[in-house]
């Protein structure tokens, strides 16, 4: 019996440990506390808020979304991790979560730990005011990557982001150029409130409200999920409502939608009955467009790591970035004009 | 000693009871009533809901489509999970909340095997059956882990399975090196879509097969009896020569196998996986199905057919809500309403009230006669 009790206790302890390890806030603090000795500095003073001089590692806290969320995010996260390494002169602490509240709490912790740079890909555009103010007070420089947030430009030193409203506008303009007599659209939205969703939805909403021949058959969020997107399209097909456009806000959801069309024998893509549109940069999605199964993919470039790296190196050398907001180069790809060279160049 | 005396009494009483009371006493009353209600609602609101049409899919197969087919097809994973969840609930008096996360693991393992470690594979790199068997073995192992914590360490099932609930999706991602693998081989998707030349979605057949297996197992083995007795009183079962810990462990392993089958169906629907989204919140639906089926969540007596019906009711509700364009984010709220109704209706206090309300008029009638 005693043996069992001891084992039970040990297990409970292990459980408690595993829970706190997943609890977010503690992880970065542990990692960055151990930074100072690992940084190789002989003095035991707390790390200075200014960017570290050359020879010393620059501490960065990187807040990103869940890498498993989508192919886009996987590529984005992998690029960040590949760039911000000790070999490259960084002591980086990573935190991934799709929950903005958790992100904010962790960012706060990182600011308290006095990281030199805080790199943010916010899960939601609002709620960051306190963190940004604290960061400014502590001398931590904030750089946004991938996604914008609602704050005054003075609150961050640079933003390397995708221009989501422009992405949406490019896609909607492309769709308008297809010259259909009537647009009956199934609109599958991403995670509500995210920069990508707001930008991509905004452009389409505007057009649908302005034009009489543009209608929503349904407008639903699938939360970036392929299976949910498939269910939504399946339900429209089952209810026999006519539609000729699927505007999915990422590639995974477009894939789910196309699967529902395939199951019902509805043709799509080049010369098909339904136009299929997706976003992001996945190589397999490029191949779908290249093969003519989809009509359009709006490129959302996930590779901002190198640009962010260059900005930090410049700042450390005392050089301010030329522009505050740097948009990653992006464009839309049409199945009629996409080439294999584009796929190799932009696919991730 | 008193039971044999009581039995004839109730047998004599029964004909006097009203039809309503006899019906409501049936365990399957709630799921059947819910199903009838949903069917009636859809008949009145739009009878075309039940239309089944024959179309040709993009591969040139003649297939059936329609809401009813969608319900039967999409409920498959949930039905299979609900069966396993019923056994776990009956034996341990608690639920496994890690089934969604372990489904991600099963899917990840199977995809890793058939893709041979590549991110995109056009043909399967491994025999599909072998890959599924490996997937089953892995989740059975995780089931055994959960079962061991519950049976041998006496940890509350919900707490014990919280470990895999938290870690499962990360493990699934780790199995594939954080890549999102995609398999384009059509044969891989047979299990999740259609077999060539067969108009009914394959998941429906898999579900029927699973139900048949459990029907046979429960009919020809003592698993059902032992599970019930362990759930009702582990100590007296031990005195009767049953090893309660072994039975509890076994039910968790069985659930693990169910999870692998459900995970396989889910990944073969699309040929890809999204670790953080696949089968999200399905554990709650599975538990709800068990409750809807009239099974006590505190364990003991169980009826897997109730849970199966419960699972179909949940999917029927989901499909209905989609048809009426309820935002997918609002679906859980509607399910919550169902849960509240259910919990209130099945509460002993309410049941007694209902019974006495029916009893009172019956008595007066008797006096008059």
XYZ file of C-alpha atoms in Angstrom:
717
model
C 0.000 0.000 0.000
C 2.797 2.378 0.977
C 4.540 1.717 -2.314
C 1.376 2.640 -4.147
C 1.038 5.866 -2.182
C 4.581 6.889 -3.005
C 4.076 6.089 -6.664
C 0.845 8.017 -6.613
C 2.572 11.017 -5.095
C 5.390 10.877 -7.608
C 2.861 10.731 -10.392
C 0.894 13.640 -8.991
C 4.124 15.633 -8.812
C 4.899 14.743 -12.416
C 1.418 15.814 -13.410
C 1.732 19.099 -11.571
C 5.066 19.709 -13.288
C 3.736 18.887 -16.701
C 0.792 21.213 -16.124
C 2.896 24.146 -15.042
C 5.205 23.512 -17.978
C 2.246 23.991 -20.261
C 1.010 26.927 -18.256
C 2.721 29.449 -20.437
C 3.983 32.186 -18.157
C 6.657 30.225 -16.375
C 8.507 28.863 -19.335
C 9.857 32.089 -20.778
C 10.829 33.393 -17.374
C 12.867 30.286 -16.622
C 14.543 30.436 -19.953
C 15.380 34.103 -19.811
C 16.500 33.980 -16.188
C 19.129 31.541 -17.265
C 20.054 33.943 -20.024
C 22.427 36.155 -18.160
C 25.009 33.489 -17.276
C 24.574 31.814 -20.635
C 25.145 35.148 -22.312
C 28.772 34.982 -21.252
C 28.869 38.359 -19.511
C 31.240 38.374 -16.547
C 29.407 41.047 -14.570
C 26.445 39.860 -12.513
C 24.427 43.009 -13.216
C 20.947 42.619 -14.637
C 20.885 42.781 -18.397
C 20.730 46.299 -19.736
C 17.634 47.344 -21.629
C 19.710 48.653 -24.519
C 20.539 46.305 -27.359
C 23.558 44.326 -26.377
C 26.872 45.287 -27.965
C 28.448 42.953 -30.470
C 29.963 39.839 -28.988
C 27.094 39.456 -26.592
C 23.896 37.664 -27.458
C 20.849 39.801 -28.137
C 17.907 38.581 -26.077
C 14.633 38.361 -27.934
C 11.223 37.208 -26.823
C 9.189 35.853 -29.715
C 5.435 35.553 -29.394
C 3.837 33.671 -32.225
C 0.688 31.686 -32.943
C 0.392 27.911 -32.733
C 2.602 26.390 -35.475
C 0.044 23.620 -35.975
C -2.684 26.083 -36.852
C -1.963 25.971 -40.596
C 0.742 25.338 -43.157
C 1.357 29.073 -43.257
C 2.068 29.213 -39.555
C 4.271 26.122 -39.666
C 6.473 27.811 -42.277
C 6.433 31.105 -40.385
C 7.393 29.547 -37.055
C 10.071 27.351 -38.602
C 11.674 30.377 -40.295
C 11.721 32.333 -37.022
C 13.291 29.437 -35.159
C 15.880 28.930 -37.885
C 16.886 32.600 -37.847
C 16.937 33.476 -34.157
C 19.629 31.074 -33.024
C 22.676 31.447 -30.839
C 24.887 30.991 -33.907
C 23.219 34.054 -35.332
C 23.825 36.061 -32.176
C 20.493 35.697 -30.405
C 19.244 34.299 -27.155
C 15.662 33.677 -28.121
C 12.668 32.632 -26.057
C 9.734 31.357 -28.047
C 6.113 31.277 -27.085
C 3.333 29.919 -29.274
C -0.336 30.289 -28.545
C -3.462 31.194 -30.475
C -5.027 32.704 -27.391
C -4.390 36.441 -27.290
C -4.835 36.587 -23.506
C -2.088 34.007 -22.996
C 0.110 35.815 -25.492
C -0.333 39.096 -23.634
C 0.441 37.516 -20.263
C 3.620 35.959 -21.623
C 4.660 39.180 -23.351
C 4.277 40.975 -20.035
C 6.529 38.403 -18.418
C 9.124 38.805 -21.163
C 9.118 42.574 -20.715
C 9.649 42.107 -16.979
C 12.570 39.848 -17.778
C 13.980 42.760 -19.764
C 14.488 41.173 -23.132
C 16.130 43.497 -25.640
C 13.536 42.915 -28.329
C 9.984 41.678 -28.212
C 8.800 40.195 -31.493
C 5.030 39.911 -31.755
C 2.605 38.160 -34.039
C -0.563 39.039 -32.146
C -3.478 36.588 -32.238
C -5.874 39.498 -31.980
C -5.442 43.108 -32.954
C -6.570 44.596 -29.648
C -5.660 44.420 -25.976
C -1.942 45.145 -26.250
C -1.826 48.698 -24.896
C -0.471 47.875 -21.447
C 2.196 45.541 -22.749
C 3.378 48.099 -25.284
C 3.535 50.850 -22.655
C 5.410 48.621 -20.219
C 7.818 47.632 -22.960
C 8.503 51.257 -23.758
C 9.086 52.031 -20.087
C 11.449 49.083 -19.714
C 13.330 49.983 -22.877
C 12.301 46.833 -24.683
C 11.920 47.474 -28.380
C 8.859 45.936 -29.987
C 8.852 44.655 -33.536
C 5.663 43.308 -35.046
C 5.895 40.534 -37.573
C 3.252 38.924 -39.748
C 0.280 40.617 -38.118
C -0.606 44.162 -37.123
C -2.245 45.332 -33.952
C -4.211 48.431 -33.093
C -1.763 50.880 -31.538
C -0.012 54.127 -32.269
C 3.007 53.791 -34.530
C 5.247 55.239 -31.833
C 4.657 52.136 -29.706
C 6.795 49.881 -31.881
C 10.035 50.387 -33.767
C 9.090 48.417 -36.826
C 6.449 46.137 -38.284
C 7.203 43.523 -40.908
C 3.746 42.450 -41.887
C 1.463 41.230 -44.574
C -0.903 43.896 -45.786
C -4.090 41.960 -45.127
C -6.580 44.535 -46.454
C -4.488 44.746 -49.626
C -4.483 40.946 -49.876
C -8.260 40.967 -49.627
C -8.544 43.802 -52.130
C -6.266 42.051 -54.644
C -8.368 38.909 -54.364
C -11.690 40.719 -54.687
C -10.401 42.739 -57.665
C -9.289 39.527 -59.316
C -12.704 38.001 -58.676
C -14.468 41.052 -60.115
C -12.277 40.789 -63.218
C -13.655 37.301 -63.891
C -16.795 39.011 -65.196
C -19.440 36.606 -63.909
C -22.997 37.825 -64.415
C -23.798 36.923 -60.827
C -21.594 36.190 -57.842
C -23.094 33.737 -55.366
C -20.373 33.364 -52.790
C -19.724 30.856 -50.049
C -17.489 32.829 -47.732
C -15.492 30.727 -45.279
C -13.830 32.924 -42.698
C -10.754 32.356 -40.571
C -10.387 32.856 -36.844
C -12.651 35.824 -36.093
C -10.866 38.976 -35.035
C -7.464 38.046 -36.437
C -5.724 40.509 -38.728
C -5.874 38.061 -41.638
C -9.599 37.448 -41.218
C -10.449 41.151 -40.848
C -8.456 42.165 -43.919
C -9.687 39.398 -46.157
C -13.306 39.671 -45.011
C -13.325 43.480 -45.149
C -12.580 43.709 -48.848
C -15.209 41.125 -49.770
C -17.864 42.581 -47.456
C -17.394 45.975 -49.052
C -17.847 44.611 -52.556
C -20.876 42.474 -51.675
C -22.556 45.465 -50.045
C -21.799 47.691 -53.015
C -22.814 45.424 -55.887
C -26.304 44.066 -56.410
C -25.051 41.054 -58.348
C -22.749 39.967 -55.517
C -24.462 37.846 -52.865
C -23.431 35.709 -49.950
C -24.917 32.225 -50.067
C -23.453 31.778 -46.636
C -20.814 33.521 -44.552
C -19.432 31.354 -41.772
C -16.233 30.974 -39.840
C -14.462 27.640 -39.959
C -11.716 28.868 -37.615
C -9.007 27.938 -40.183
C -10.227 24.325 -40.011
C -10.464 22.145 -43.090
C -13.073 19.707 -41.736
C -15.399 22.518 -40.623
C -15.059 24.193 -44.025
C -16.008 20.928 -45.692
C -19.095 20.621 -43.486
C -20.179 24.174 -44.269
C -19.939 23.647 -48.034
C -21.555 20.214 -47.773
C -24.500 21.770 -45.965
C -24.948 24.385 -48.708
C -24.819 21.657 -51.370
C -27.374 19.564 -49.449
C -29.720 22.542 -49.240
C -29.477 22.920 -53.039
C -28.727 26.634 -52.991
C -26.925 27.768 -56.147
C -23.383 29.137 -55.769
C -20.441 29.754 -58.058
C -17.653 31.123 -55.855
C -15.880 29.763 -52.801
C -13.842 32.433 -51.043
C -11.911 30.623 -48.328
C -9.603 32.722 -46.184
C -6.844 30.149 -46.083
C -5.684 27.200 -48.142
C -6.669 24.491 -45.673
C -10.268 25.646 -45.694
C -10.235 25.931 -49.498
C -9.047 22.348 -49.591
C -11.915 21.224 -47.363
C -14.372 23.135 -49.537
C -12.986 21.561 -52.712
C -13.318 18.109 -51.127
C -17.024 18.768 -50.515
C -17.430 19.848 -54.152
C -15.615 16.727 -55.356
C -17.885 14.508 -53.286
C -20.938 16.078 -54.906
C -19.466 15.981 -58.399
C -19.455 19.760 -58.766
C -16.662 20.854 -61.072
C -14.324 23.582 -59.895
C -11.190 25.409 -60.942
C -10.255 26.204 -64.507
C -13.323 25.639 -66.746
C -15.268 24.438 -63.698
C -18.640 25.570 -62.392
C -17.284 26.967 -59.146
C -14.379 29.331 -58.589
C -12.195 28.245 -55.669
C -10.009 30.821 -53.922
C -7.515 30.340 -51.126
C -4.801 32.292 -49.301
C -1.303 31.719 -47.859
C 1.753 30.106 -49.361
C 1.605 26.322 -49.088
C 3.385 24.500 -51.867
C 0.603 21.930 -52.235
C -1.914 24.737 -52.697
C 0.245 26.262 -55.431
C 0.155 22.854 -57.082
C -3.654 22.792 -56.874
C -3.750 26.142 -58.666
C -1.129 25.027 -61.185
C -3.168 21.907 -61.958
C -6.231 24.118 -62.490
C -8.246 22.599 -59.645
C -8.337 25.975 -57.921
C -8.599 29.340 -59.626
C -6.778 31.705 -57.353
C -4.419 31.873 -54.423
C -3.546 35.072 -52.631
C 0.048 34.790 -51.516
C 0.642 35.643 -47.899
C 4.363 35.485 -47.399
C 5.291 33.762 -44.141
C 9.007 34.447 -44.354
C 9.589 37.657 -42.431
C 12.393 36.293 -40.251
C 15.267 37.558 -42.410
C 13.815 41.066 -42.632
C 13.267 41.191 -38.871
C 16.809 39.903 -38.333
C 18.244 42.654 -40.540
C 16.244 45.339 -38.696
C 17.496 44.160 -35.311
C 21.095 44.050 -36.485
C 20.689 47.591 -37.847
C 19.151 48.833 -34.598
C 21.948 47.221 -32.599
C 24.385 49.120 -34.781
C 22.455 52.303 -34.076
C 20.673 52.528 -37.407
C 16.927 53.175 -37.467
C 14.891 51.310 -40.070
C 14.078 53.368 -43.150
C 10.354 52.674 -42.871
C 8.274 51.872 -39.864
C 5.917 49.470 -41.583
C 7.463 47.120 -44.068
C 5.040 45.092 -46.133
C 6.293 41.753 -47.317
C 6.010 41.501 -51.103
C 2.809 39.730 -51.994
C 0.597 39.096 -54.981
C -2.285 36.989 -56.203
C -1.806 33.976 -58.430
C -4.249 32.977 -61.155
C -4.457 29.414 -62.454
C -4.245 30.783 -66.001
C -0.895 32.465 -65.481
C 0.823 30.601 -62.636
C 4.062 28.896 -63.647
C 6.166 26.172 -62.101
C 8.863 28.777 -61.500
C 6.463 30.733 -59.247
C 5.624 27.583 -57.342
C 9.291 26.880 -56.681
C 9.984 30.475 -55.761
C 7.081 31.209 -53.433
C 5.867 27.800 -52.223
C 6.684 26.841 -48.644
C -33.327 -11.922 -0.424
C -35.946 -9.294 -0.952
C -35.431 -9.008 -4.685
C -37.156 -12.200 -5.715
C -40.194 -11.178 -3.698
C -40.286 -7.717 -5.217
C -40.021 -8.916 -8.777
C -43.448 -10.498 -9.157
C -44.972 -7.440 -7.542
C -43.603 -5.095 -10.188
C -44.588 -7.553 -12.849
C -48.170 -7.464 -11.652
C -48.154 -3.689 -11.341
C -46.878 -3.010 -14.813
C -50.111 -3.369 -16.828
C -51.736 -0.717 -14.632
C -49.081 1.857 -15.500
C -49.833 4.406 -18.144
C -48.188 4.067 -21.516
C -46.411 7.381 -20.942
C -44.755 6.156 -17.798
C -43.703 2.878 -19.318
C -42.185 4.767 -22.206
C -40.345 7.288 -20.106
C -38.913 4.548 -17.972
C -37.169 3.066 -21.008
C -33.514 4.032 -21.123
C -33.711 4.754 -24.823
C -36.639 7.131 -24.344
C -34.562 10.319 -24.256
C -32.429 9.729 -27.365
C -35.368 8.388 -29.368
C -37.566 11.309 -28.286
C -34.819 13.786 -29.205
C -34.398 12.156 -32.583
C -38.151 12.173 -33.251
C -38.296 15.827 -32.232
C -35.499 16.755 -34.635
C -37.078 14.764 -37.459
C -40.456 16.427 -36.863
C -38.890 19.871 -36.732
C -37.140 19.324 -40.046
C -40.259 17.826 -41.639
C -42.304 20.876 -40.700
C -39.616 23.487 -41.376
C -38.476 22.097 -44.705
C -39.281 18.530 -45.722
C -36.657 18.742 -48.468
C -34.132 18.234 -45.681
C -34.678 14.511 -46.145
C -34.185 14.482 -49.905
C -31.484 12.065 -51.027
C -30.171 12.617 -54.515
C -27.985 10.493 -56.721
C -25.087 12.388 -58.218
C -21.806 11.589 -59.833
C -18.740 12.717 -57.917
C -15.633 14.117 -59.551
C -14.077 10.660 -59.802
C -17.032 9.425 -61.853
C -18.573 7.379 -59.050
C -22.310 7.386 -58.640
C -22.875 8.502 -55.071
C -25.747 9.377 -52.771
C -25.883 12.840 -51.266
C -28.247 14.735 -49.000
C -28.531 15.828 -45.407
C -29.421 12.377 -44.117
C -26.387 10.860 -45.794
C -24.285 13.683 -44.356
C -25.595 12.965 -40.857
C -24.875 9.234 -41.088
C -21.468 9.891 -42.650
C -20.254 12.678 -40.367
C -21.476 10.978 -37.188
C -19.195 7.978 -37.772
C -16.220 9.106 -35.660
C -18.510 10.236 -32.860
C -20.464 6.960 -32.819
C -17.284 4.901 -32.610
C -15.892 7.092 -29.821
C -19.214 7.018 -27.955
C -19.143 3.206 -27.834
C -15.694 3.174 -26.239
C -16.602 6.066 -23.973
C -19.659 4.160 -22.714
C -17.512 1.237 -21.590
C -14.989 3.538 -19.898
C -17.799 5.422 -18.176
C -19.455 2.217 -17.008
C -16.304 0.644 -15.576
C -14.579 3.647 -14.021
C -17.435 6.058 -13.383
C -15.572 8.795 -15.222
C -14.786 9.963 -18.719
C -11.720 10.106 -20.908
C -11.303 13.712 -22.032
C -8.227 12.957 -24.112
C -9.957 11.233 -27.037
C -9.707 14.245 -29.366
C -6.005 14.653 -28.654
C -5.298 10.944 -29.053
C -7.271 10.976 -32.305
C -4.722 13.550 -33.478
C -1.970 11.141 -32.432
C -3.578 8.234 -34.301
C -4.019 10.355 -37.420
C -0.489 11.641 -37.185
C 0.987 8.147 -36.805
C -1.005 6.781 -39.738
C -0.060 9.717 -41.979
C 3.580 9.467 -40.967
C 3.544 5.782 -41.946
C 1.820 6.184 -45.308
C 3.803 9.296 -46.230
C 7.061 7.600 -45.232
C 8.250 10.767 -43.506
C 7.736 12.979 -46.553
C 5.651 16.131 -46.300
C 3.729 15.422 -49.481
C 3.387 11.923 -50.860
C 1.614 10.955 -54.061
C 1.554 7.234 -53.358
C 1.381 5.351 -50.103
C 4.796 4.338 -48.829
C 3.413 1.595 -46.626
C 0.608 -0.922 -46.710
C -2.442 0.947 -45.428
C -3.687 -1.906 -43.252
C -0.299 -2.175 -41.559
C -0.255 1.591 -40.976
C -3.715 1.451 -39.393
C -2.670 -1.460 -37.192
C 0.343 0.544 -35.994
C -1.978 3.493 -35.337
C -4.268 1.218 -33.319
C -1.321 -0.141 -31.350
C -0.096 3.356 -30.483
C -3.438 4.671 -29.240
C -4.144 1.394 -27.427
C -0.873 2.053 -25.616
C -1.998 5.566 -24.699
C -5.310 4.041 -23.613
C -3.365 1.642 -21.413
C -1.473 4.604 -19.940
C -4.756 6.336 -19.068
C -6.218 3.070 -17.811
C -3.235 2.372 -15.588
C -3.514 5.774 -13.947
C -7.212 5.238 -13.355
C -7.218 1.571 -12.349
C -3.957 1.142 -10.453
C -3.330 4.638 -9.093
C -6.983 5.427 -8.428
C -6.709 8.822 -10.079
C -9.979 10.434 -11.102
C -10.457 9.599 -14.808
C -10.881 13.231 -15.808
C -7.659 14.209 -14.056
C -5.747 11.194 -15.334
C -6.757 11.828 -18.934
C -6.068 15.551 -18.569
C -2.406 14.648 -19.109
C -3.000 13.345 -22.612
C -5.586 16.047 -23.240
C -2.878 18.658 -22.666
C 0.019 16.845 -24.276
C -1.654 14.815 -27.024
C -1.711 17.395 -29.799
C 1.899 18.361 -29.203
C 2.866 14.692 -29.339
C 0.930 14.386 -32.598
C 2.827 17.353 -34.048
C 6.128 15.975 -32.798
C 5.504 12.620 -34.514
C 5.574 14.423 -37.859
C 8.344 16.898 -36.967
C 5.799 19.728 -36.860
C 5.072 19.296 -40.549
C 1.553 19.058 -41.896
C 1.781 15.946 -44.099
C -0.480 15.467 -47.094
C -1.140 12.247 -48.970
C -2.593 12.481 -52.452
C -3.061 8.755 -53.031
C -6.735 8.195 -53.817
C -6.695 4.754 -52.227
C -5.886 6.349 -48.862
C -9.109 8.324 -49.024
C -11.342 5.307 -49.688
C -12.024 4.874 -45.986
C -13.042 8.502 -45.511
C -14.929 9.054 -48.760
C -16.248 6.424 -51.171
C -15.047 3.041 -52.345
C -15.078 2.913 -56.142
C -18.462 1.742 -57.382
C -20.203 1.999 -54.018
C -22.641 4.913 -53.614
C -22.678 4.970 -49.802
C -19.858 6.743 -47.887
C -17.365 4.225 -46.476
C -17.421 5.619 -42.888
C -21.011 4.372 -42.623
C -19.842 0.816 -43.349
C -16.952 1.105 -40.905
C -19.363 2.285 -38.217
C -21.728 -0.612 -38.883
C -18.779 -2.989 -38.679
C -17.644 -1.537 -35.352
C -21.168 -1.710 -33.929
C -21.449 -5.331 -35.106
C -18.151 -6.246 -33.455
C -19.273 -4.737 -30.149
C -22.661 -6.432 -30.428
C -20.921 -9.790 -30.833
C -18.424 -9.121 -28.050
C -21.133 -8.070 -25.617
C -23.340 -11.010 -26.606
C -20.750 -13.780 -26.501
C -18.340 -12.623 -23.801
C -18.730 -11.502 -20.227
C -17.201 -8.097 -20.924
C -20.522 -6.288 -20.506
C -21.422 -8.067 -17.305
C -17.966 -7.619 -15.774
C -17.811 -3.951 -16.764
C -21.174 -3.308 -15.156
C -20.361 -5.131 -11.956
C -17.017 -3.324 -11.626
C -18.774 -0.024 -12.193
C -21.493 -0.758 -9.639
C -19.246 -2.123 -6.918
C -15.574 -2.936 -7.502
C -15.174 -4.551 -4.084
C -17.959 -7.043 -4.412
C -16.824 -7.831 -7.957
C -13.407 -8.630 -6.558
C -15.011 -10.944 -4.012
C -16.726 -12.650 -6.932
C -13.448 -13.325 -8.667
C -13.333 -10.416 -11.106
C -10.210 -8.276 -11.238
C -11.689 -4.749 -11.277
C -8.395 -3.073 -12.144
C -7.900 -5.349 -15.113
C -11.433 -4.636 -16.372
C -10.975 -0.867 -16.024
C -7.644 -1.024 -17.845
C -9.234 -3.148 -20.558
C -12.021 -0.633 -21.184
C -9.476 2.174 -21.616
C -7.502 0.043 -24.071
C -10.715 -0.675 -25.992
C -11.435 3.049 -26.110
C -7.890 3.542 -27.424
C -8.662 1.173 -30.287
C -11.916 3.053 -31.015
C -9.948 6.311 -31.042
C -7.551 4.939 -33.666
C -10.415 3.852 -35.927
C -12.094 7.264 -35.554
C -8.781 9.048 -36.150
C -8.167 6.988 -39.252
C -11.583 7.871 -40.678
C -10.983 11.546 -39.927
C -7.577 11.790 -41.638
C -8.675 9.710 -44.587
C -11.529 12.131 -45.262
C -9.005 14.720 -46.392
C -5.640 12.989 -46.562
C -4.119 15.580 -44.246
C -4.086 16.682 -40.637
C -4.166 19.896 -38.647
C -3.002 18.951 -35.170
C -4.551 21.763 -33.226
C -7.915 21.609 -34.977
C -8.542 17.937 -35.787
C -11.433 16.528 -33.767
C -11.413 19.596 -31.550
C -13.882 19.278 -28.657
C -15.018 15.856 -29.866
C -14.492 14.499 -26.333
C -17.318 16.703 -25.110
C -19.621 15.429 -27.856
C -18.694 11.841 -27.030
C -19.480 12.361 -23.351
C -22.711 14.109 -24.305
C -23.638 11.131 -26.486
C -23.157 8.798 -23.523
C -25.326 11.032 -21.337
C -27.966 11.425 -24.043
C -28.113 7.654 -24.278
C -29.453 7.584 -20.755
C -26.273 6.154 -19.266
C -25.309 7.212 -15.771
C -22.042 9.161 -15.990
C -21.221 7.788 -12.552
C -20.825 4.321 -14.001
C -22.487 0.964 -13.587
C -25.251 -0.137 -15.898
C -24.868 0.892 -19.490
C -26.422 0.590 -22.895
C -24.151 1.179 -25.873
C -27.112 1.478 -28.235
C -28.296 4.491 -26.255
C -24.908 6.141 -26.745
C -24.932 5.289 -30.450
C -28.361 6.901 -30.825
C -27.112 9.843 -28.766
C -24.208 10.347 -31.154
C -26.548 10.399 -34.146
C -28.811 12.876 -32.352
C -25.849 15.216 -31.822
C -24.812 15.009 -35.466
C -28.421 15.452 -36.584
C -28.613 18.595 -34.462
C -25.317 19.912 -35.854
C -26.377 19.303 -39.458
C -29.758 20.919 -38.825
C -28.101 23.985 -37.336
C -25.737 24.232 -40.298
C -28.687 24.022 -42.656
C -30.247 27.013 -40.955
C -26.922 28.835 -41.175
C -26.325 29.141 -37.480
C -22.731 30.400 -37.225
C -20.428 27.468 -36.527
C -19.035 29.309 -33.511
C -22.517 29.398 -31.981
C -23.064 25.623 -32.278
C -21.690 24.869 -28.799
C -24.275 27.215 -27.306
C -27.101 25.216 -28.872
C -25.546 21.991 -27.693
C -25.373 23.532 -24.233
C -29.128 24.075 -24.302
C -29.569 20.382 -25.109
C -27.258 19.434 -22.257
C -29.165 21.580 -19.797
C -32.511 20.076 -20.842
C -31.049 16.619 -20.605
C -29.430 17.026 -17.258
C -32.574 18.532 -15.789
C -34.818 15.840 -17.285
C -32.644 12.996 -16.110
C -32.151 14.370 -12.602
C -33.753 11.955 -10.113
C -35.703 14.779 -8.441
C -37.355 15.801 -11.706
C -38.034 12.211 -12.677
C -39.787 11.574 -9.386
C -41.839 14.736 -9.803
C -42.856 13.678 -13.311
C -43.765 10.220 -12.131
C -45.876 11.498 -9.234
C -47.622 14.004 -11.472
C -48.695 11.122 -13.678
C -49.512 8.925 -10.740
C -51.986 11.253 -9.086
C -54.654 11.259 -11.821
C -54.199 7.516 -12.321
C -55.129 6.915 -8.687
C -58.332 8.916 -8.801
C -59.453 6.999 -11.843
C -58.895 3.816 -9.927
C -60.995 4.995 -7.007
C -63.904 5.896 -9.220
C -63.958 2.528 -10.853
